[in-house]
mmCIF file of C-alpha atoms in Angstrom:
data_model
loop_
_atom_site.group_PDB
_atom_site.id
_atom_site.type_symbol
_atom_site.label_atom_id
_atom_site.label_comp_id
_atom_site.label_asym_id
_atom_site.label_seq_id
_atom_site.Cartn_x
_atom_site.Cartn_y
_atom_site.Cartn_z
ATOM 1 C CA SER A 26 -0.650 -8.606 -16.957
ATOM 2 C CA GLN A 27 -0.771 -9.540 -12.858
ATOM 3 C CA THR A 28 -3.856 -9.270 -10.872
ATOM 4 C CA ILE A 29 -4.736 -10.020 -7.301
ATOM 5 C CA HIS A 30 -7.633 -11.168 -5.341
ATOM 6 C CA GLN A 31 -9.043 -11.208 -2.614
ATOM 7 C CA TRP A 32 -11.972 -12.300 -0.571
ATOM 8 C CA PRO A 33 -14.827 -12.291 0.959
ATOM 9 C CA ALA A 34 -14.599 -8.023 0.385
ATOM 10 C CA THR A 35 -16.703 -7.659 3.849
ATOM 11 C CA LEU A 36 -17.018 -10.099 6.368
ATOM 12 C CA VAL A 37 -18.666 -9.980 9.752
ATOM 13 C CA GLN A 38 -17.954 -12.164 12.503
ATOM 14 C CA PRO A 39 -19.091 -12.848 16.211
ATOM 15 C CA VAL A 40 -16.229 -12.210 18.616
ATOM 16 C CA GLY A 41 -14.689 -15.142 19.037
ATOM 17 C CA SER A 42 -15.358 -16.809 16.108
ATOM 18 C CA PRO A 43 -12.530 -17.972 13.509
ATOM 19 C CA LEU A 44 -11.088 -15.964 10.337
ATOM 20 C CA SER A 45 -9.974 -17.376 6.810
ATOM 21 C CA LEU A 46 -8.736 -14.627 4.269
ATOM 22 C CA GLU A 47 -7.769 -15.542 1.512
ATOM 23 C CA CYS A 48 -5.743 -14.086 -1.577
ATOM 24 C CA THR A 49 -4.269 -15.012 -4.889
ATOM 25 C CA VAL A 50 -2.336 -12.797 -7.647
ATOM 26 C CA GLU A 51 -2.158 -14.967 -11.013
ATOM 27 C CA GLY A 52 0.538 -13.558 -14.161
ATOM 28 C CA THR A 53 3.138 -13.444 -12.030
ATOM 29 C CA SER A 54 6.186 -16.116 -9.774
ATOM 30 C CA ASN A 55 7.587 -16.429 -6.525
ATOM 31 C CA PRO A 56 6.148 -13.199 -5.769
ATOM 32 C CA ASN A 57 6.668 -11.605 -2.112
ATOM 33 C CA LEU A 58 2.799 -11.448 -0.714
ATOM 34 C CA TYR A 59 1.964 -9.188 2.348
ATOM 35 C CA TRP A 60 -0.739 -8.450 4.515
ATOM 36 C CA TYR A 61 -1.596 -5.303 5.791
ATOM 37 C CA ARG A 62 -4.611 -4.247 8.632
ATOM 38 C CA GLN A 63 -5.996 -0.609 8.260
ATOM 39 C CA ALA A 64 -7.713 -0.017 11.385
ATOM 40 C CA ALA A 65 -10.896 2.926 11.362
ATOM 41 C CA GLY A 66 -8.919 6.386 10.716
ATOM 42 C CA ARG A 67 -5.343 5.094 10.811
ATOM 43 C CA GLY A 68 -2.540 3.990 8.822
ATOM 44 C CA LEU A 69 -1.601 0.547 7.438
ATOM 45 C CA GLN A 70 -0.026 -2.106 9.403
ATOM 46 C CA LEU A 71 1.683 -4.498 8.097
ATOM 47 C CA LEU A 72 1.068 -7.603 9.496
ATOM 48 C CA PHE A 73 2.818 -10.787 7.844
ATOM 49 C CA TYR A 74 5.383 -11.303 4.674
ATOM 50 C CA SER A 75 6.152 -13.823 2.407
ATOM 51 C CA VAL A 76 9.140 -14.278 0.755
ATOM 52 C CA GLY A 77 8.604 -17.944 -0.554
ATOM 53 C CA ILE A 78 6.530 -21.097 0.586
ATOM 54 C CA GLY A 79 6.099 -21.354 3.652
ATOM 55 C CA GLN A 80 8.247 -18.501 4.198
ATOM 56 C CA ILE A 81 6.316 -16.778 6.956
ATOM 57 C CA SER A 82 7.676 -13.501 8.787
ATOM 58 C CA SER A 83 5.196 -11.567 11.450
ATOM 59 C CA GLU A 84 5.758 -7.822 11.936
ATOM 60 C CA VAL A 85 2.875 -8.069 15.168
ATOM 61 C CA PRO A 86 2.422 -10.040 17.962
ATOM 62 C CA GLN A 87 -1.190 -10.727 17.843
ATOM 63 C CA ASN A 88 -4.108 -13.532 18.086
ATOM 64 C CA LEU A 89 -3.727 -14.023 13.547
ATOM 65 C CA SER A 90 -1.840 -16.008 11.794
ATOM 66 C CA ALA A 91 -0.596 -16.250 7.909
ATOM 67 C CA SER A 92 0.527 -19.135 5.719
ATOM 68 C CA ARG A 93 1.168 -19.438 1.741
ATOM 69 C CA PRO A 94 0.329 -23.359 0.775
ATOM 70 C CA GLN A 95 0.811 -22.243 -2.587
ATOM 71 C CA ASP A 96 3.428 -19.818 -4.833
ATOM 72 C CA ARG A 97 0.736 -17.251 -5.537
ATOM 73 C CA GLN A 98 -1.869 -18.369 -2.320
ATOM 74 C CA PHE A 99 -1.509 -16.186 1.117
ATOM 75 C CA ILE A 100 -4.020 -16.720 3.794
ATOM 76 C CA LEU A 101 -5.052 -15.083 7.429
ATOM 77 C CA SER A 102 -6.662 -17.078 9.672
ATOM 78 C CA SER A 103 -7.116 -17.228 13.110
ATOM 79 C CA LYS A 104 -8.861 -19.192 16.040
ATOM 80 C CA LYS A 105 -10.553 -16.810 17.832
ATOM 81 C CA LEU A 106 -11.361 -13.187 16.592
ATOM 82 C CA LEU A 107 -11.460 -10.207 19.059
ATOM 83 C CA LEU A 108 -12.847 -7.021 18.619
ATOM 84 C CA SER A 109 -9.793 -5.094 18.013
ATOM 85 C CA ASP A 110 -9.574 -7.269 14.543
ATOM 86 C CA SER A 111 -11.964 -5.225 12.836
ATOM 87 C CA GLY A 112 -10.332 -2.849 10.264
ATOM 88 C CA PHE A 113 -9.301 -3.513 6.625
ATOM 89 C CA TYR A 114 -7.283 -5.950 5.744
ATOM 90 C CA LEU A 115 -5.515 -5.609 2.547
ATOM 91 C CA CYS A 116 -3.092 -7.898 0.556
ATOM 92 C CA ALA A 117 -0.207 -6.977 -1.225
ATOM 93 C CA TRP A 118 2.554 -9.147 -3.742
ATOM 94 C CA SER A 119 6.054 -7.536 -5.208
ATOM 95 C CA VAL A 120 8.783 -8.409 -7.381
ATOM 96 C CA GLN A 121 11.985 -6.854 -6.751
ATOM 97 C CA VAL A 122 12.675 -5.332 -10.109
ATOM 98 C CA LEU A 123 16.514 -3.481 -10.438
ATOM 99 C CA GLY A 124 16.283 -3.215 -7.243
ATOM 100 C CA THR A 125 12.959 -1.475 -6.082
ATOM 101 C CA ASP A 126 10.189 -3.891 -4.966
ATOM 102 C CA THR A 127 7.406 -1.483 -5.697
ATOM 103 C CA GLN A 128 4.192 -3.391 -3.602
ATOM 104 C CA TYR A 129 0.299 -3.938 -5.688
ATOM 105 C CA PHE A 130 -2.644 -4.414 -3.586
ATOM 106 C CA GLY A 131 -5.546 -5.521 -3.316
ATOM 107 C CA PRO A 132 -9.215 -4.342 -3.346
ATOM 108 C CA GLY A 133 -9.691 -5.539 0.245
ATOM 109 C CA THR A 134 -11.521 -7.049 2.967
ATOM 110 C CA ARG A 135 -13.825 -4.915 5.242
ATOM 111 C CA LEU A 136 -14.022 -7.346 8.518
ATOM 112 C CA THR A 137 -16.271 -6.566 11.671
ATOM 113 C CA VAL A 138 -16.020 -8.164 14.640
ATOM 114 C CA LEU A 139 -19.083 -7.955 16.683
ATOM 115 C CA ASP B 278 12.715 3.603 6.771
ATOM 116 C CA ALA B 279 13.075 7.499 6.592
ATOM 117 C CA LYS B 280 10.116 9.652 7.398
ATOM 118 C CA THR B 281 7.621 11.919 5.149
ATOM 119 C CA THR B 282 5.747 15.017 5.500
ATOM 120 C CA GLN B 283 2.875 16.358 3.613
ATOM 121 C CA PRO B 284 0.656 18.721 4.292
ATOM 122 C CA PRO B 285 -3.424 17.590 5.914
ATOM 123 C CA SER B 286 -5.072 18.111 2.685
ATOM 124 C CA MET B 287 -4.948 20.191 -0.495
ATOM 125 C CA ASP B 288 -7.603 21.470 -2.754
ATOM 126 C CA CYS B 289 -7.409 20.976 -6.426
ATOM 127 C CA ALA B 290 -10.109 22.343 -9.087
ATOM 128 C CA GLU B 291 -11.274 19.982 -12.338
ATOM 129 C CA GLY B 292 -9.082 20.043 -14.767
ATOM 130 C CA ARG B 293 -5.818 22.256 -13.709
ATOM 131 C CA ALA B 294 -2.260 20.723 -12.272
ATOM 132 C CA ALA B 295 -2.546 19.166 -8.794
ATOM 133 C CA ASN B 296 1.233 19.394 -7.201
ATOM 134 C CA LEU B 297 1.509 17.881 -3.704
ATOM 135 C CA PRO B 298 4.562 18.313 -2.199
ATOM 136 C CA CYS B 299 6.516 15.953 0.340
ATOM 137 C CA ASN B 300 9.447 16.393 2.280
ATOM 138 C CA HIS B 301 12.171 13.932 3.022
ATOM 139 C CA SER B 302 14.512 15.516 4.442
ATOM 140 C CA THR B 303 16.324 12.569 6.075
ATOM 141 C CA ILE B 304 16.475 10.167 3.138
ATOM 142 C CA SER B 305 19.390 7.800 3.037
ATOM 143 C CA GLY B 306 21.524 7.450 -0.747
ATOM 144 C CA ASN B 307 20.130 3.798 -1.575
ATOM 145 C CA GLU B 308 15.856 4.995 -0.742
ATOM 146 C CA TYR B 309 13.446 5.201 -3.139
ATOM 147 C CA VAL B 310 10.615 7.794 -2.901
ATOM 148 C CA TYR B 311 6.736 5.609 -3.672
ATOM 149 C CA TRP B 312 4.054 7.886 -4.789
ATOM 150 C CA TYR B 313 0.412 5.555 -3.492
ATOM 151 C CA ARG B 314 -3.456 6.737 -3.421
ATOM 152 C CA GLN B 315 -6.110 5.830 -1.611
ATOM 153 C CA ILE B 316 -10.226 6.321 -2.411
ATOM 154 C CA HIS B 317 -12.352 5.519 -0.029
ATOM 155 C CA SER B 318 -12.509 2.114 0.422
ATOM 156 C CA GLN B 319 -10.185 0.637 -1.813
ATOM 157 C CA GLY B 320 -6.279 -0.456 -1.686
ATOM 158 C CA PRO B 321 -3.721 1.417 -1.719
ATOM 159 C CA GLN B 322 -3.151 2.419 -5.633
ATOM 160 C CA TYR B 323 0.565 2.715 -7.176
ATOM 161 C CA ILE B 324 1.167 5.572 -8.833
ATOM 162 C CA ILE B 325 4.898 6.418 -9.232
ATOM 163 C CA HIS B 326 8.339 6.204 -7.724
ATOM 164 C CA GLY B 327 11.876 7.559 -8.291
ATOM 165 C CA LEU B 328 15.306 7.496 -7.018
ATOM 166 C CA LYS B 329 16.752 10.898 -7.978
ATOM 167 C CA ASN B 330 15.701 11.323 -11.915
ATOM 168 C CA ASN B 331 12.543 12.792 -12.161
ATOM 169 C CA GLU B 332 10.039 10.133 -13.701
ATOM 170 C CA THR B 333 6.897 10.187 -14.866
ATOM 171 C CA ASN B 334 4.142 8.054 -16.456
ATOM 172 C CA GLU B 335 0.128 7.716 -18.066
ATOM 173 C CA MET B 336 -0.555 8.809 -14.354
ATOM 174 C CA ALA B 337 1.752 11.166 -13.070
ATOM 175 C CA SER B 338 4.999 13.233 -12.998
ATOM 176 C CA LEU B 339 7.698 12.558 -10.061
ATOM 177 C CA ILE B 340 9.983 15.787 -9.575
ATOM 178 C CA ILE B 341 12.198 14.977 -7.469
ATOM 179 C CA THR B 342 14.943 17.879 -5.829
ATOM 180 C CA GLU B 343 18.653 17.631 -6.522
ATOM 181 C CA ASP B 344 19.235 16.960 -2.801
ATOM 182 C CA ARG B 345 16.569 14.391 -2.800
ATOM 183 C CA LYS B 346 15.084 15.968 0.121
ATOM 184 C CA SER B 347 12.047 16.947 -1.132
ATOM 185 C CA SER B 348 9.316 15.809 -4.334
ATOM 186 C CA THR B 349 6.705 17.025 -5.741
ATOM 187 C CA LEU B 350 3.788 14.701 -7.683
ATOM 188 C CA ILE B 351 1.969 16.045 -10.690
ATOM 189 C CA LEU B 352 -1.391 15.564 -11.690
ATOM 190 C CA PRO B 353 -1.186 17.183 -15.081
ATOM 191 C CA HIS B 354 -5.261 17.513 -15.194
ATOM 192 C CA ALA B 355 -6.653 16.535 -12.141
ATOM 193 C CA THR B 356 -10.316 14.855 -12.557
ATOM 194 C CA LEU B 357 -12.741 14.129 -9.669
ATOM 195 C CA ARG B 358 -11.576 10.588 -9.997
ATOM 196 C CA ASP B 359 -8.212 11.642 -8.803
ATOM 197 C CA THR B 360 -10.103 12.656 -5.498
ATOM 198 C CA ALA B 361 -8.060 10.854 -3.108
ATOM 199 C CA VAL B 362 -5.450 10.048 0.527
ATOM 200 C CA TYR B 363 -1.827 10.647 -1.238
ATOM 201 C CA TYR B 364 0.844 9.051 0.351
ATOM 202 C CA CYS B 365 4.548 9.603 0.231
ATOM 203 C CA ILE B 366 7.084 6.959 0.990
ATOM 204 C CA VAL B 367 10.209 6.434 1.402
ATOM 205 C CA SER B 368 11.402 2.684 1.065
ATOM 206 C CA GLY B 369 14.786 0.795 0.995
ATOM 207 C CA ALA B 370 15.508 -1.809 -1.475
ATOM 208 C CA GLY B 371 15.032 -4.759 0.567
ATOM 209 C CA SER B 372 12.423 -3.739 3.324
ATOM 210 C CA TYR B 373 9.404 -4.995 3.365
ATOM 211 C CA GLN B 374 7.327 -2.524 5.200
ATOM 212 C CA LEU B 375 5.973 0.380 3.108
ATOM 213 C CA THR B 376 5.134 3.393 6.184
ATOM 214 C CA PHE B 377 2.227 4.926 5.117
ATOM 215 C CA GLY B 378 1.211 8.216 7.317
ATOM 216 C CA LYS B 379 -1.119 10.245 6.762
ATOM 217 C CA GLY B 380 -1.076 11.329 3.564
ATOM 218 C CA THR B 381 -2.437 14.377 1.911
ATOM 219 C CA LYS B 382 -6.144 14.643 1.134
ATOM 220 C CA LEU B 383 -6.797 15.805 -2.314
ATOM 221 C CA SER B 384 -10.334 17.368 -3.196
ATOM 222 C CA VAL B 385 -10.755 17.493 -6.466
ATOM 223 C CA ILE B 386 -13.487 20.132 -6.887
ATOM 224 C CA PRO B 387 -15.879 20.988 -9.712
#
């Protein structure tokens, strides 16, 4: 069966510091991968998605970036964090089957920028 | 993606069926109805999805009206662990973004 891992689970970082969040998927090949952010009391916002190694699409312009160095690894980064980057970051994966592309989410990383 | 409308909150007695409605009157012919839930401080959990036929799995049943303008998620025997926010989402094949609205906060009461 497929599993998705995210780490760290929680993170407290000062403003201006760098960020690296990692997501890995097991048990599937060539998945689509996604990064979402959920701000406190708000819905999920898609940040990036990737359909293959080195292929990244950005949905929202911001000071975050994403990379996919391996088939089942997705990394979210920032060079300098802002207060507004605080939130719950979720990674998801999907594989298209019979016309549907169901996304499965990881446990998330709760980021607090102080 | 088409928009969905859900009641903001619902209560359900433990052991009874929970019926969560969703309106999606602008759904397109190739769009699926997905249901997810999010328990506090966890990632969203996929529950079920369907196109036009009713669907059932180990977690829930999905009833879609014939005109596909609305659907109902049924949890047959709600437990306290089913307390969560439930999201109804409409999405077509090839659409990478799932648009999560505010969902329905289901409270299962002992």
